[in-house]
Structure formats: C-alpha cells, structure tokens
PDB file of C-alpha atoms in Angstrom:
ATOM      1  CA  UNK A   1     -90.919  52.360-108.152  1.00 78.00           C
ATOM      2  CA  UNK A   2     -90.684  54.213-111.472  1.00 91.00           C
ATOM      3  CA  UNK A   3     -89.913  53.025-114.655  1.00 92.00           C
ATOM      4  CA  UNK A   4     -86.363  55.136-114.823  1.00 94.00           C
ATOM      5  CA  UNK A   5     -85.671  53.487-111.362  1.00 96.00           C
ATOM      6  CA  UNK A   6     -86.291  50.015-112.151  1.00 96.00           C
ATOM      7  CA  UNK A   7     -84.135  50.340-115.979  1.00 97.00           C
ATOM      8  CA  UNK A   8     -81.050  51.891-113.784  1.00 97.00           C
ATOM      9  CA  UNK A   9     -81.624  49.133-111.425  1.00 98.00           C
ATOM     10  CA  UNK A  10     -81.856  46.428-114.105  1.00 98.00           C
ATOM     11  CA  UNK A  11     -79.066  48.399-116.016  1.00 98.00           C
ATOM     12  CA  UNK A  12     -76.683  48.587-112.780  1.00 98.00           C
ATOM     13  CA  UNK A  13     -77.810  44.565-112.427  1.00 98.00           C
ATOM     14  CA  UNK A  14     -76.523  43.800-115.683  1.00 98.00           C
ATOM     15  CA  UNK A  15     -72.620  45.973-114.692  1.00 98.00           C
ATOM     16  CA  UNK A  16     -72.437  43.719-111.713  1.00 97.00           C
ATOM     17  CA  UNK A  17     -73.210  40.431-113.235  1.00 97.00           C
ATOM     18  CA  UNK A  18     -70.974  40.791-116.190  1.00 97.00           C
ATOM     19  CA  UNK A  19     -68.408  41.958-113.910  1.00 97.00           C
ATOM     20  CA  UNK A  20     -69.361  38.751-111.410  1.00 96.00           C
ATOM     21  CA  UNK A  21     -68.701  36.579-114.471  1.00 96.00           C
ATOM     22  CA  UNK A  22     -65.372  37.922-115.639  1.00 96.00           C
ATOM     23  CA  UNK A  23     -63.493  38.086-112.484  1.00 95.00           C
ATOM     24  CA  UNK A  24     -64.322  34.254-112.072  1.00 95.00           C
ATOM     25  CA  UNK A  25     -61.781  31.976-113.452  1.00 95.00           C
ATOM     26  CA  UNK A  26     -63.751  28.652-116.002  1.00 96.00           C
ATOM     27  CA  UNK A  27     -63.252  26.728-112.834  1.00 95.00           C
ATOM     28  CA  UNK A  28     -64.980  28.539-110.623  1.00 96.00           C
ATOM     29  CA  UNK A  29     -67.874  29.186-113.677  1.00 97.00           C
ATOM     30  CA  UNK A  30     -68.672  25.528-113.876  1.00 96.00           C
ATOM     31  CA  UNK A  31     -68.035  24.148-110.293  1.00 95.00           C
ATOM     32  CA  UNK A  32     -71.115  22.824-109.159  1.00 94.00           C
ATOM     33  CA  UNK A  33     -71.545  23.443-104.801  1.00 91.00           C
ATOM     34  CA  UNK A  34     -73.175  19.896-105.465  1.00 91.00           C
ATOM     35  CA  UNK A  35     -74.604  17.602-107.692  1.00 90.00           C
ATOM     36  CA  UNK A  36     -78.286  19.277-107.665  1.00 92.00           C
ATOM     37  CA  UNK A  37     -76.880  22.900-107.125  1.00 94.00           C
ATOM     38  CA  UNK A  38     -76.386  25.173-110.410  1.00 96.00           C
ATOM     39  CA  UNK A  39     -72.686  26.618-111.000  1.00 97.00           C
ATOM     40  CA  UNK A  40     -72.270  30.534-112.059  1.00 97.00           C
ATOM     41  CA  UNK A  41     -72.754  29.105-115.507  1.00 97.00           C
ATOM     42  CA  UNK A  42     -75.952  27.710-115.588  1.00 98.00           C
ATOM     43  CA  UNK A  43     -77.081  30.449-113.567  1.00 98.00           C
ATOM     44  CA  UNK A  44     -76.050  33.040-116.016  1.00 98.00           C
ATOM     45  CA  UNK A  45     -78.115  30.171-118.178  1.00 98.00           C
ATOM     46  CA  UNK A  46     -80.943  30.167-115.760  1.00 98.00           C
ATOM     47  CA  UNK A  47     -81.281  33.860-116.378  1.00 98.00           C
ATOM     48  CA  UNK A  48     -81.295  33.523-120.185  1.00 98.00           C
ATOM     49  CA  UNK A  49     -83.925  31.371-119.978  1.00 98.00           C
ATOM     50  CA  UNK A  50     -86.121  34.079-117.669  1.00 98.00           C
ATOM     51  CA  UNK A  51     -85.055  36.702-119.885  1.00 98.00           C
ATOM     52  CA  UNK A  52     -86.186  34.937-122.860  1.00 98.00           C
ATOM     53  CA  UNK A  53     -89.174  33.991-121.489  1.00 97.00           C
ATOM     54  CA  UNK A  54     -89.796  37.685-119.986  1.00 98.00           C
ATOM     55  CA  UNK A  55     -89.025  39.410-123.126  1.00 98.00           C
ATOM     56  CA  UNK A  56     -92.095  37.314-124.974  1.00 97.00           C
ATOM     57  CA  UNK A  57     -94.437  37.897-122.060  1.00 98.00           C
ATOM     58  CA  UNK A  58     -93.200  41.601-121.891  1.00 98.00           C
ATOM     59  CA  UNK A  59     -94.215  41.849-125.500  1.00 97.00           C
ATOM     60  CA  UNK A  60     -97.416  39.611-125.945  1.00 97.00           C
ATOM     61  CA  UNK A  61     -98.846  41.782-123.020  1.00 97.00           C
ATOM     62  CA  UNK A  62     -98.992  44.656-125.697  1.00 94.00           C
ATOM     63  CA  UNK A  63    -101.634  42.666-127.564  1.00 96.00           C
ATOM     64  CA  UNK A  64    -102.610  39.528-126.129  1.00 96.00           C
ATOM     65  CA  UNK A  65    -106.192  39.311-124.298  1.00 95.00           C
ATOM     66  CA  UNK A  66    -105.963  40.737-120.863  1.00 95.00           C
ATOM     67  CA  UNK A  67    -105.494  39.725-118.265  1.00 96.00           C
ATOM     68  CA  UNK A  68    -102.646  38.018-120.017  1.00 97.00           C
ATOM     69  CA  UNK A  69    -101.776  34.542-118.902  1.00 96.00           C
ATOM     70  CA  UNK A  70     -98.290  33.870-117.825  1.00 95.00           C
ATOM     71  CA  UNK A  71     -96.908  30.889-118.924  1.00 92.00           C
ATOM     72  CA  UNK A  72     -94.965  28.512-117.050  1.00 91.00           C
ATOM     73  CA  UNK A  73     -91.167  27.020-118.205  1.00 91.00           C
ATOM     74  CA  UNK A  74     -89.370  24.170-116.976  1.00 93.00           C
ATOM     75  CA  UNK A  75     -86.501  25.978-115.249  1.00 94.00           C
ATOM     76  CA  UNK A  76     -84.119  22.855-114.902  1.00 94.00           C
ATOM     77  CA  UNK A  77     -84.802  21.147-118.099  1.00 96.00           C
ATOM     78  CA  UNK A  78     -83.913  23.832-120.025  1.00 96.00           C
ATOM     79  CA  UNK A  79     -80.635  24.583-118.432  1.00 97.00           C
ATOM     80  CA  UNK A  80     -79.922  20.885-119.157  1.00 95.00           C
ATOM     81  CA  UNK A  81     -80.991  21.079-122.436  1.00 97.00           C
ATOM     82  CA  UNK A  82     -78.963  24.417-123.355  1.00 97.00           C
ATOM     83  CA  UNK A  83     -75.736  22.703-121.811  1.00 97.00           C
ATOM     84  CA  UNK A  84     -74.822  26.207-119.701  1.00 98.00           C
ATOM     85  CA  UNK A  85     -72.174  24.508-118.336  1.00 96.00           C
ATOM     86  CA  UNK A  86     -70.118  23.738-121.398  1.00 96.00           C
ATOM     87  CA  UNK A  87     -71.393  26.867-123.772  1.00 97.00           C
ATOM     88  CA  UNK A  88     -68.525  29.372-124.372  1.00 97.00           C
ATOM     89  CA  UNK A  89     -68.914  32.024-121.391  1.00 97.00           C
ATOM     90  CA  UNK A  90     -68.395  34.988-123.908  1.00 97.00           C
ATOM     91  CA  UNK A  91     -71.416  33.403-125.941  1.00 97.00           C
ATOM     92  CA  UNK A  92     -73.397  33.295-123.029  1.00 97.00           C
ATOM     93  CA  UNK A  93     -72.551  36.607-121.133  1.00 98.00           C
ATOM     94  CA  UNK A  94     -72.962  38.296-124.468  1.00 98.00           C
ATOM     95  CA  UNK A  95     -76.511  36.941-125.036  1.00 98.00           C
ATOM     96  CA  UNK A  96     -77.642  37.674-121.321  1.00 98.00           C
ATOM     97  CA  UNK A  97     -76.873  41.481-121.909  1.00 98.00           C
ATOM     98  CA  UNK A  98     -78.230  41.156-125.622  1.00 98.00           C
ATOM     99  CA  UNK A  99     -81.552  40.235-124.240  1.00 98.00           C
ATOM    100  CA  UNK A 100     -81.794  42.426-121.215  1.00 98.00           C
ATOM    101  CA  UNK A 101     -80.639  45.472-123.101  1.00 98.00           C
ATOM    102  CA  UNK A 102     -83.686  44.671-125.676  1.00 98.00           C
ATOM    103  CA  UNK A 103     -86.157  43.711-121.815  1.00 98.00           C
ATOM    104  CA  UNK A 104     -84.716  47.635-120.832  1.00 98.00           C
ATOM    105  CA  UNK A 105     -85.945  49.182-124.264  1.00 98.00           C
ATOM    106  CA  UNK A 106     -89.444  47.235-124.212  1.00 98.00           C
ATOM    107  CA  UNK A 107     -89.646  48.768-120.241  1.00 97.00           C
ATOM    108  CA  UNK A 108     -88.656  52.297-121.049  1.00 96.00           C
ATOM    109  CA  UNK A 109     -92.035  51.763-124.150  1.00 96.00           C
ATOM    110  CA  UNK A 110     -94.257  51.869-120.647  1.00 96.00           C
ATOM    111  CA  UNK A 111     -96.490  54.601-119.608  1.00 95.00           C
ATOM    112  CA  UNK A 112     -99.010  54.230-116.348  1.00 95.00           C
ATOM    113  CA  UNK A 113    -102.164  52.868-118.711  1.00 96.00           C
ATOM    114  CA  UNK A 114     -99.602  49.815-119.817  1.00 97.00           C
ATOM    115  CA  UNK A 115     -97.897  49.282-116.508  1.00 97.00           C
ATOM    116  CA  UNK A 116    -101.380  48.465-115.770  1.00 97.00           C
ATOM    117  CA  UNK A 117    -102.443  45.569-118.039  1.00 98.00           C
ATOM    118  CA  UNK A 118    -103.971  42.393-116.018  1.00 97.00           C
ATOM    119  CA  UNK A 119    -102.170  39.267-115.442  1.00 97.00           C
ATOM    120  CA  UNK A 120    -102.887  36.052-114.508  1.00 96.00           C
ATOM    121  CA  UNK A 121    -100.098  34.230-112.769  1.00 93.00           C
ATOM    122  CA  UNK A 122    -102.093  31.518-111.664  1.00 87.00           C
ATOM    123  CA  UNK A 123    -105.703  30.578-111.930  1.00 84.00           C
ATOM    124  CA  UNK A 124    -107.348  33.300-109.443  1.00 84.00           C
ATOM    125  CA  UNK A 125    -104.261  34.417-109.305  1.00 92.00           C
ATOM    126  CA  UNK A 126    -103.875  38.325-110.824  1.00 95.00           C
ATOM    127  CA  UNK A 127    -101.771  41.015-110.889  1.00 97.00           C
ATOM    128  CA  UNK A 128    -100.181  43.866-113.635  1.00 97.00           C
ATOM    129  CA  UNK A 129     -97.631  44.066-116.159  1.00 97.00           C
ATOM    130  CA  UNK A 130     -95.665  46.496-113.803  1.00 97.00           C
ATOM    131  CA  UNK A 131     -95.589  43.694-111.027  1.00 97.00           C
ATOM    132  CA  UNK A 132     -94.328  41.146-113.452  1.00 97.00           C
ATOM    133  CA  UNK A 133     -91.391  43.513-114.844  1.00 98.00           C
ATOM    134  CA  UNK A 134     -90.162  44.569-110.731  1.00 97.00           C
ATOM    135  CA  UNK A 135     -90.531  40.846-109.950  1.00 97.00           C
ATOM    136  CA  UNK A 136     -88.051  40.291-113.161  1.00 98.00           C
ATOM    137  CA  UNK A 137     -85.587  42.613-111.846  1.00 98.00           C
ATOM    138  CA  UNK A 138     -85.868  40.739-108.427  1.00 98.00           C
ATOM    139  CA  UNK A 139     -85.005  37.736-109.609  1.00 98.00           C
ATOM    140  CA  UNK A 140     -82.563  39.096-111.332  1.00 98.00           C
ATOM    141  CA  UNK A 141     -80.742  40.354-108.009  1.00 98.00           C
ATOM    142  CA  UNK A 142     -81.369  37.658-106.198  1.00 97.00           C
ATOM    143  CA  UNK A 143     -79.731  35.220-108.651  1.00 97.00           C
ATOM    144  CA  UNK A 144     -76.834  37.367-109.101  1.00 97.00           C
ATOM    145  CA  UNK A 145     -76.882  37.299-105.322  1.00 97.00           C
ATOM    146  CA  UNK A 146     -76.195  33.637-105.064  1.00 95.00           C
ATOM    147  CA  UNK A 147     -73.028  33.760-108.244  1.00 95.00           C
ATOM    148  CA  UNK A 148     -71.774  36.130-105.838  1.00 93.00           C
ATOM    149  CA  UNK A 149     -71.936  34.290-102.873  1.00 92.00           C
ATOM    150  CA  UNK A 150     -70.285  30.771-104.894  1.00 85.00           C
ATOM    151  CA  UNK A 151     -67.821  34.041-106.064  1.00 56.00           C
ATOM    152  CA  UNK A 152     -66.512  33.889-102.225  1.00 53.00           C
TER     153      UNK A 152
END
C-alpha cells in the first residue's frame, strides 16, 4: 500500500466517522450494549487515545534509537479517566479529526528509507514504521466498524 493510498484511506476514515457520530442522537452516543462494552462515545475516546499515542510514536520514530520501542497504554483506564462518555461530543469529534489531520501530515513527511525504520513491538518482536502507520489505519476501520454496527 502506498503512502497516498493509506492518507485517502485514513482521510475517507475520518468522513465516515464524523458522519457516524452526527447522525447518532446523545442517546445512542452514550448507551453502553453493556456494562463492560464501550458506547460510540468512548470509542470515539478510545481512538483519541490511539491517535495520541500514534502521533508521539509517529514522531519519536524520526529520532529516537532504532528499532524504536513501542510503548504500551492502558486502553480502558484512560477512557475512564478522560470521562468520554460525558465530554461534549463536538469537543471530542473536533479533537479526533484535529489529531488525525496532524497523523495524515506526519504520514505524507514519509519516503521508502523512513517507512523503513525498525520497531520493536514486543521484546523479539520487530517490524517498521510503515507497518505501525497501516496497522493505525486498521484499527481505525475496525473501530469505526463496531460505532457502526451499535449505529443499527
């Protein structure tokens, strides 16, 4: 997959989710399917959090010792600790784009030699930067797979 390819993937990704989130009603944002199940909110949270965490690894790969070491994040505790489900869904929609238009600009910087920077994902575990920004986008879809599926 090329870099244009994966940035009009990520940038038709971004059209549907926004899209996802305003034809859902602030019922249907915060219902839970159950008690351990995210809503559409925290979701949309959920994906903050990766694009926050993304946009730091997509940038300390420029400099950091290769291969670079991917860090881990609490996925859960840090929806519950940002409150997803209560945050104003402008705020949050707005800062999901923010950040992914900024993760589309730091792609578009990459050329074959920096696609090509080591990772570690776990210990004996490598790969490259380009695997890490495809498996973004992935995650991306997939999650935006299941808002739409809590959509029907």
């Amino acid at each position: 997959m090329q870099i244009s390819e994966i940035t009009q993937k990520l940038s038709h990704l971004l059209e549907k989710g926004a899209k996802l989130i305003h034809d859902s009603s602030e019922n249907e944002l915060k219902s839970k399917p159950s008690p351990n199940k995210w809503s559409k909110k925290e979701i949309l949270g959920h994906l903050i959090d990766s694009g926050i965490n993304n946009l730091q690894r997509f940038t300390e790969i420029q400099f950091e010792t290769k291969p670079y070491k991917i860090r881990k994040y609490n996925q859960n505790e840090l929806v519950n600790a940002n409150h997803y489900n209560g945050a104003n869904t402008d705020e949050i929609i707005s800062f999901w784009l923010a950040i992914n238009e900024r993760i589309k600009k730091v792609i578009e910087l990459q050329d074959e030699y920096t696609l090509a920077y080591q990772i570690e994902i776990n210990e004996g575990e490598k790969s490259d930067f380009k695997f890490l920004i495809v498996d973004y986008v992935n995650h991306m879809q997939h999650h935006l797979d299941q808002i739409e599926k809590l959509h029907n």
